[in-house]
Amino acid sequence: MTNAEYSRQSFWRQYIFSVDHKVIGLQYGLTALSFLLLGFMLMVLMRWQLAFPGEVIPWLTFVVIFILLGLAIVFLAGKKRPYLALNSLIFFGIAALIWYFTTGEERLPGGIMLPEFYNQLGTMHGTIMVFLGVVPLAVGAFGNYILPLQIGAPDMAFPRMNMVSYWVYFIGGVLMIISFFLPGGAAQSGWTSYSPLADINTGQTMWLVAMLFVIISSLLGAINFIVTTVQLRVEGMTWFRLPFFVWTQLITAFLLLLAFPSLQIGAIMQLLDRVAGSSFFIPAGIIQGGKVLEYSGGGNPLLWQHLFWFLAHPEVYVLILPAIGIITEVVTNNTRKPLWGYPAMVYSLFFIGFMSFLVYAHHMFITGMGTAVTTWFQTTTLIISIPSIIFLAVIVFTLWGGSIRFTTPMLFALAWVPMFGIGGLTGLPLGLAPPDIHLHDTYYVIGHFHYIVAPGSIIAFFAGIYYWFPKICGKKLNDNLGKVHFWGTIIGMNLTFAPMLVQGMAGVSRRLYDGGLGYDHAQPVLFLNEWMTWGAWIIGIFQIFFILNIVLTLRKKSRSEENPWDATTLEWATTSPPIAHGNFITEPFVYHGPYEYNVSVNGQNVPYLPQHKKMDIED
Amino acid sequence: MENEYLNGYHRMNTSDYGYWLPKGASTFAPEIDTTLYLVHILMVIMFVVWGIFFIMFLVQFRSGNEKKVVHSGYPKVIVPISMIAFVVIFDMYMLFGHDIPFWNHLKKDFPDAEKSTVVRIVAQQFAWNVHYPGQDGKFGRSRPELVDEKINPIGLDFDDPYAKDDITTVGQLRIPVEKPVIIHLTSKDVIHSFSLPVMRVKQDVIPGMSIPIWFEPTRTGNWQIACAQLCGNSHYNMKGIFKVQNQEDFAAWMAIQEAELPQDDEEVW
């Protein structure tokens, strides 16, 4: 099929059930960003309750803000850009959902939150952010769009499977949202869904069904990524000429493929416990409502935790490795020099991928683990911190000797270094068993993993969006709006997450509906709940600049250059945006490593040497 | 009084709490605090040293400073390598010097039950049932079928002779000071987590399992039992009273409890 034939396909084949990796990548990206916004909104509702327990939530303000945002997009998109105006539906949808929340007696009667609804929000915030937001954005969106371009492939290895992967994920996401409308509401046992609580709580069945869809989607995607990277690299693209981003996606795909089946099994077993009267996770003599539970006995609640964390720890690396990949691309491009210690990075990546399966039980130190198992898991946990330090060392020391351009994507990438540093360092006391006794299940844990995932992963995704936007849309995002967005986001995130570490040191438990109001030890640090709530508002308000930036940029008529960042990797060897079918007009051939900036050719300094340009580099 | 305390926000002790760790009150609290402090000192050192390099590089190598781009890496490779080596050595010191020996101490050096206060705690949604063995020092048998939430929350079997002198309280753990305590933790329904921040004690309470823990309080005081694991709607309110008392005060309280026990000829339900 030629490109012209491809473009003559029906609207549905081209934009909805497309098999083109670029369209699927955009579908993934838009869906995942919408889920991030939804997950953020759930969190803002929770944070209001934590800062002002038992007070009326200003839900009408939220509804009005979202309706105004939706109207602004419709207005700015104008009649000529119906595809852009369509995105306002996301904002109207979230407004409608918040409105719906206030209608039920079991959720927000009179605008005051009930504990069961708080637990639903907490569970769904975690689930949506991790499984429907960050992973699909990291792998589904960035991986799908960028990886085939960077290896010079015409598409993914299995385009139809790619399409199925997206739609299965989409169904999973829709089921997750539908669960809010079911009697009893959404799941409320935490995103970790510990049995037996999850076996007896309402809402969990739909959560499990939705998770099964999400898991299948991830497995299909993972196989596709591995085969594509192994089979579809263009000629000359040897393993050590791969951009580092491709390496991170490859290892991530292996993690998904090997870790997710464990949760798949766990979810099926928990589902059977709930609907088929089995008791995989229910021990004998459980008392429910004053009576011994009819179906119980023989099960072990800790089995669920092993199955869950065997997935969920590698999952953390699924969240962070693609982010590291994006950061290396942006940092090398903006320091104008090759990545220092590229082989060390690749070997560290292999090592971290392998080790991530051997550390999972450090989430379970206080379940009553004995000495041998604890010794093993805290030792492996400390070992896995070494490759993470190598990543940071390589990125920091790559800056040395460069010529650093402070572009918007570079600002995000640079801010990522200390933020991810805080996230990684705060993992140390949690990975050692004795300090973990005090810190386990406190806000310290929340602060730690939010520093990893929010300023860690999401900041890297912002860097990636600003960096690859000219590739995807042919237009560069506005720098000034980008910088406002950057500073607001960084300040807001630190204001939100740093106080969590303080509260955790004081011993405040996580998942408390009143934010610790009832506990003596929480009293001195209670005022921080208000700070965190305002921090969350700052993050939210500054995302408006990001949304407006995208809409205003898409309105612009002028296109940016084909390669505005003077980058070397293969995705810039084609047009921006790339042609619909086959990506490249002529298949490129690769002659160089991925980051040949400021090399000398024939005694002259070449500012950047694309991978597909044949030139002899002198040492 | 008890209910008022559990449901209302009645403060008992605030002098032990601040912006940082609560003041420890058990024999092993200083050891846990030492590991916490050491790790945090390492974290601050790492963050500051790396931060200095980071900012130095950003200023020194910003574009437009007319410096030629240097292709090779940082000339003194020893700097990043020694930074990594420092972490490795520190990690090993923490592991072999503190964490592994301490965990052994915690899990293997259980105090002699004869010389300790032995208690059983049965957690449920959303209360801590405390079970003292009474005069005979032996816990009576309990069976889930006998559970009655109003009069017999832990399902104590009064046919068992050991059960006759057993004392149970709801959400009230009192122990004498400077004497080791052994607590056997179990749950009636879902997973809870038994947390005493001042004692540096936290242990998941898992249904179907009985998990022993021990600690030794070093000073008297009034604190709270907290639940650290999400256990349902009222997880936030799953508090208990935790009092460490003098030997005499504890004995006096115990005597009152024993006096209130039903006599043999009385019908208990």
mmCIF file with all atom_site columns, C-alpha atoms in Angstrom, chain B residues 27-28 43 58 71 105 114 168 213 254:
data_model
loop_
_atom_site.group_PDB
_atom_site.id
_atom_site.type_symbol
_atom_site.label_atom_id
_atom_site.label_alt_id
_atom_site.label_comp_id
_atom_site.label_asym_id
_atom_site.label_entity_id
_atom_site.label_seq_id
_atom_site.pdbx_PDB_ins_code
_atom_site.Cartn_x
_atom_site.Cartn_y
_atom_site.Cartn_z
_atom_site.occupancy
_atom_site.B_iso_or_equiv
_atom_site.pdbx_formal_charge
_atom_site.auth_seq_id
_atom_site.auth_comp_id
_atom_site.auth_asym_id
_atom_site.auth_atom_id
_atom_site.pdbx_PDB_model_num
ATOM 1  C CA . THR B 1 27  ? 14.868  -0.119  74.763 1.00 0.00 ? 27  THR B CA 1
ATOM 2  C CA . PHE B 1 28  ? 15.467  -0.537  71.036 1.00 0.00 ? 28  PHE B CA 1
ATOM 3  C CA . MET B 1 43  ? 21.144  11.352  52.074 1.00 0.00 ? 43  MET B CA 1
ATOM 4  C CA . LEU B 1 58  ? 25.304  24.178  34.744 1.00 0.00 ? 58  LEU B CA 1
ATOM 5  C CA . HIS B 1 71  ? 34.002  15.325  23.766 1.00 0.00 ? 71  HIS B CA 1
ATOM 6  C CA . HIS B 1 105 ? 17.942  -9.081  67.860 1.00 0.00 ? 105 HIS B CA 1
ATOM 7  C CA . GLU B 1 114 ? 8.153   -15.947 82.578 1.00 0.00 ? 114 GLU B CA 1
ATOM 8  C CA . THR B 1 168 ? -10.200 -8.628  78.037 1.00 0.00 ? 168 THR B CA 1
ATOM 9  C CA . ILE B 1 213 ? 6.410   -9.170  68.874 1.00 0.00 ? 213 ILE B CA 1
ATOM 10 C CA . MET B 1 254 ? -5.263  -5.346  87.187 1.00 0.00 ? 254 MET B CA 1
#
